[in-house]
Tab-separated table of C-alpha atoms and ligand atoms in Angstrom:
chain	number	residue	atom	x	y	z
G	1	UNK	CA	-85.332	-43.520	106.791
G	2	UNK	CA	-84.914	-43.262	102.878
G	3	UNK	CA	-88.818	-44.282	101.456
G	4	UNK	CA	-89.061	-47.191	99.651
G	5	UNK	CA	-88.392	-47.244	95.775
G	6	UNK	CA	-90.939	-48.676	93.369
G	7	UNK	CA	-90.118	-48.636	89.838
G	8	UNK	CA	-93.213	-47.761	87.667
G	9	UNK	CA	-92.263	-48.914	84.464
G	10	UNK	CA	-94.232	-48.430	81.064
G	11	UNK	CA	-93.418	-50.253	77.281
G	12	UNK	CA	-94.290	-49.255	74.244
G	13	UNK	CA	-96.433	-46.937	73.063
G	14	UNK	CA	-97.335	-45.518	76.397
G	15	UNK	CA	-95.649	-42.380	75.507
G	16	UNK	CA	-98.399	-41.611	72.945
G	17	UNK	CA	-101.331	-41.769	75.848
G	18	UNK	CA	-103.391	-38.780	75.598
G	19	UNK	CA	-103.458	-39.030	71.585
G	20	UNK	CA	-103.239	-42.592	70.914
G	21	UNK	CA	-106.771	-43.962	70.606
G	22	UNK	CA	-108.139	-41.568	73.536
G	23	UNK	CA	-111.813	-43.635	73.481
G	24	UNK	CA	-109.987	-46.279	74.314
G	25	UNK	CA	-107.218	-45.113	76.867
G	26	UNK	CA	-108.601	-41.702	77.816
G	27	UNK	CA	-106.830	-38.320	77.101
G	28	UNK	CA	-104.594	-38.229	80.614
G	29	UNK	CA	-100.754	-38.072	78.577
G	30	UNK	CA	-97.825	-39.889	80.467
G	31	UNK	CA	-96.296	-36.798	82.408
G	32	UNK	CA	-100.207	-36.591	83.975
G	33	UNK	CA	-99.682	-40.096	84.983
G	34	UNK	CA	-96.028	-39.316	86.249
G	35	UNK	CA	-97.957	-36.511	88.179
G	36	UNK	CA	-100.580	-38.679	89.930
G	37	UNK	CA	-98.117	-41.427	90.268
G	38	UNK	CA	-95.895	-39.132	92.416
G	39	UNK	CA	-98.710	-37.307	94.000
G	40	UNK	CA	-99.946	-40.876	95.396
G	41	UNK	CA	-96.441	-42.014	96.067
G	42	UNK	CA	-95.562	-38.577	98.206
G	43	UNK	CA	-98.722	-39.274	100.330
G	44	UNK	CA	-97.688	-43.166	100.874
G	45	UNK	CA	-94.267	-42.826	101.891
G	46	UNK	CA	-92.832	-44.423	99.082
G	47	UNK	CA	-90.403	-42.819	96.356
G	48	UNK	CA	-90.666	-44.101	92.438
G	49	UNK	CA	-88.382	-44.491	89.554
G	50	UNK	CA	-91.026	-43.635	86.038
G	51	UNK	CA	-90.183	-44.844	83.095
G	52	UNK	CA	-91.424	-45.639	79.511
G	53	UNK	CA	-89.685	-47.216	76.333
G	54	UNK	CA	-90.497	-48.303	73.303
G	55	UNK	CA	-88.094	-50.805	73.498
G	56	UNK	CA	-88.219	-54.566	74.882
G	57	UNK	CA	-84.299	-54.749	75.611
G	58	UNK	CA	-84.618	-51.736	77.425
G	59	UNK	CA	-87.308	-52.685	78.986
G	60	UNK	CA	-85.767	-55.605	80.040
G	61	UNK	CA	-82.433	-54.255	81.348
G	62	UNK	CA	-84.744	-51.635	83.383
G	63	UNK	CA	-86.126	-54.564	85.526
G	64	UNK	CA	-82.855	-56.335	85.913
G	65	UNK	CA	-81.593	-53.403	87.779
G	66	UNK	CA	-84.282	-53.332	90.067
G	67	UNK	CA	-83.190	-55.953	91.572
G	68	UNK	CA	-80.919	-55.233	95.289
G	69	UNK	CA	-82.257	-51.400	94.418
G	70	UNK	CA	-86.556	-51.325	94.312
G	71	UNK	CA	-88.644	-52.887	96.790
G	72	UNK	CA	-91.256	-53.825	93.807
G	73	UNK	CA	-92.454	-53.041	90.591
G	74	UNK	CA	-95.344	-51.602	88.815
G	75	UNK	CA	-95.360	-52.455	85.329
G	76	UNK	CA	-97.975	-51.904	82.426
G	77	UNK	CA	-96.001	-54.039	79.453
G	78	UNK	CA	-97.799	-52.736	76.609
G	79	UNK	CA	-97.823	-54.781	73.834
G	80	UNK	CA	-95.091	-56.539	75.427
G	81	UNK	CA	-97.444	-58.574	77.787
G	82	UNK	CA	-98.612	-61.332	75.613
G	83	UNK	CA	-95.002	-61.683	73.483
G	84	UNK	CA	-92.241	-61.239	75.607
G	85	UNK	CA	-90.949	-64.353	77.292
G	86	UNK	CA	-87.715	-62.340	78.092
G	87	UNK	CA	-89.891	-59.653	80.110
G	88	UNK	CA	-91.110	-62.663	82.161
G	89	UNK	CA	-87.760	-64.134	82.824
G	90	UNK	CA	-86.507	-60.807	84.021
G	91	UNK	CA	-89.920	-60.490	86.494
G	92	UNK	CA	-89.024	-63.517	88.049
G	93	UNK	CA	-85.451	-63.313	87.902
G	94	UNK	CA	-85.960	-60.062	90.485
G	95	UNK	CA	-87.546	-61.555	93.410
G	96	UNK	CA	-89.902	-58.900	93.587
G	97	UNK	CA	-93.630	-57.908	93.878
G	98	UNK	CA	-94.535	-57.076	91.258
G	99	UNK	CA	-97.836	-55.738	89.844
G	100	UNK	CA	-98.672	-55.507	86.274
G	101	UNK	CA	-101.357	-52.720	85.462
G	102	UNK	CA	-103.719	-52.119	82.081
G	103	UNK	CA	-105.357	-48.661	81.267
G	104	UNK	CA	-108.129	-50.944	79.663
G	105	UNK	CA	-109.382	-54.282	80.603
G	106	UNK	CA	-107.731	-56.451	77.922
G	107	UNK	CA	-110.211	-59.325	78.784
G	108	UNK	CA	-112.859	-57.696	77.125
G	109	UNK	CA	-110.699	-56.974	74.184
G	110	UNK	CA	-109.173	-58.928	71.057
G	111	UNK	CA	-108.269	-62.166	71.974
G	112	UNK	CA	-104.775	-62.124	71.578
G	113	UNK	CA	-104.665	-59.464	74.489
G	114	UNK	CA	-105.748	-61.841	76.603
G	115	UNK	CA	-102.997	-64.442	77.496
G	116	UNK	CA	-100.662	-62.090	79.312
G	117	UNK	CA	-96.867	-63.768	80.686
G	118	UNK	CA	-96.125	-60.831	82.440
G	119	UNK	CA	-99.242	-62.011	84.730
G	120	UNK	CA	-96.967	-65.269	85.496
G	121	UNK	CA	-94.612	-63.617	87.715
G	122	UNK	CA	-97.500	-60.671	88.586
G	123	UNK	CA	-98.521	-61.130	92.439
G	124	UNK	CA	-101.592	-58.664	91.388
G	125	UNK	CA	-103.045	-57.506	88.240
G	126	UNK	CA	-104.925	-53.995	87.631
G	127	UNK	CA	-106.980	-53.616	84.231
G	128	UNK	CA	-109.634	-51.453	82.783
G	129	UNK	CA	-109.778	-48.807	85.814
G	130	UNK	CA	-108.140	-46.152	83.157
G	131	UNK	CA	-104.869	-44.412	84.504
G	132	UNK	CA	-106.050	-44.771	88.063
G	133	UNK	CA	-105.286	-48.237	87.645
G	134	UNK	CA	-101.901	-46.952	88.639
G	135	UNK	CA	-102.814	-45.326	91.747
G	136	UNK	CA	-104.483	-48.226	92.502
G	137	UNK	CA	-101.607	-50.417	92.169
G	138	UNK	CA	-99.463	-48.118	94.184
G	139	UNK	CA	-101.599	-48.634	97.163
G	140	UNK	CA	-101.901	-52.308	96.949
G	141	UNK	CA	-97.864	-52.233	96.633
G	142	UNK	CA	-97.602	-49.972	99.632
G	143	UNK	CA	-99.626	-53.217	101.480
G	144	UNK	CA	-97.344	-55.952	100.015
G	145	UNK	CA	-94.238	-54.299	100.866
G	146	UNK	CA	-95.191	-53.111	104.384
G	147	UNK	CA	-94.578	-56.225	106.276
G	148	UNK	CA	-90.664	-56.306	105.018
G	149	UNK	CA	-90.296	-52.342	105.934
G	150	UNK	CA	-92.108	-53.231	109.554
G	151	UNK	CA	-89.233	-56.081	110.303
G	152	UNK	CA	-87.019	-52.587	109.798
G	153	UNK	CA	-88.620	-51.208	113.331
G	154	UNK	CA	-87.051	-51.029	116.324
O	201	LIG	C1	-101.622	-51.014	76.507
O	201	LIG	C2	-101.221	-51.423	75.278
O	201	LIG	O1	-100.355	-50.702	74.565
O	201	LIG	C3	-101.751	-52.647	74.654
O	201	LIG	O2	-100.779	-53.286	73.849
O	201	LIG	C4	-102.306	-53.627	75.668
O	201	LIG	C5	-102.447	-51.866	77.392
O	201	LIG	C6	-103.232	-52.919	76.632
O	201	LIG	C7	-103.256	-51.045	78.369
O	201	LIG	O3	-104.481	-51.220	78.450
O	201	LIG	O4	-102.678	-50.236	79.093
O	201	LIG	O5	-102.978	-54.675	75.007
């Protein structure tokens, strides 16, 4: 049987982790979290689809085509999460699970980090655990999509 797809995708700025602000979102760079995101995916059964752009069309587009093709979604929106009305649309448009992720806990930051749309269509939300936040999520999304993949059985 061909594992399950999740697409883990990252917005903007991601691609500077490891020298962006390092007190803040620790020193692990993207490919490490590419690494550990595969590592954790190989051991669950599931395959992913990692991605990161800068840009909010992209972005966009990226989860439109999940749709009939990933079994759910891992997202950390960046700065995207508290603007983009669009990336919401798109979440919901999918029919998904989807589970929105944070390398820091953005509740105990600036305010305007706070009101997140993504979280609107999220079924589960993952913040301030660092980059294991992602291997986190990957688990829980492993639970949420194994009832669906059991119907599969024989
Ligand atoms: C990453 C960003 O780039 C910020 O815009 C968010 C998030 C927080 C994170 O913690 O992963 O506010």
């Amino acid at each position: 049987m061909t594992p399950p797809l999740i697409a883990v995708l990252n917005g903007p700025n991601l691609n500077l982790l490891g020298i962006r602000e390092p007190a803040k979102y620790g020193t692990a760079t993207l490919d490490d979290v590419e690494s550990l995101c595969a590592e954790v995916a190989e051991e669950l059964g599931l395959a992913i689809d990692f991605r990161q752009t800068n840009g909010e069309g992209e972005l966009i587009t990226w989860v439109q085509e999940c749709r009939g093709r990933a079994a759910g979604i891992i997202i950390n929106p960046a700065g995207y999460t508290t603007t983009s009305i669009g990336l919401l649309d798109a979440l919901i448009a999918v029919e998904l699970p989807v589970i929105e992720v944070h390398i820091t806990n953005i509740h105990r930051r600036e305010e305007f980090r706070h009101n997140s749309y993504v979280s609107k269509a999220a079924t589960g939300v993952v913040a301030g655990l660092g980059v294991q936040g992602y291997a986190l999520a990957l688990r829980a999304m492993a639970q949420l999509i194994a009832p669906a993949e059991a119907e599969d059985l024989p």
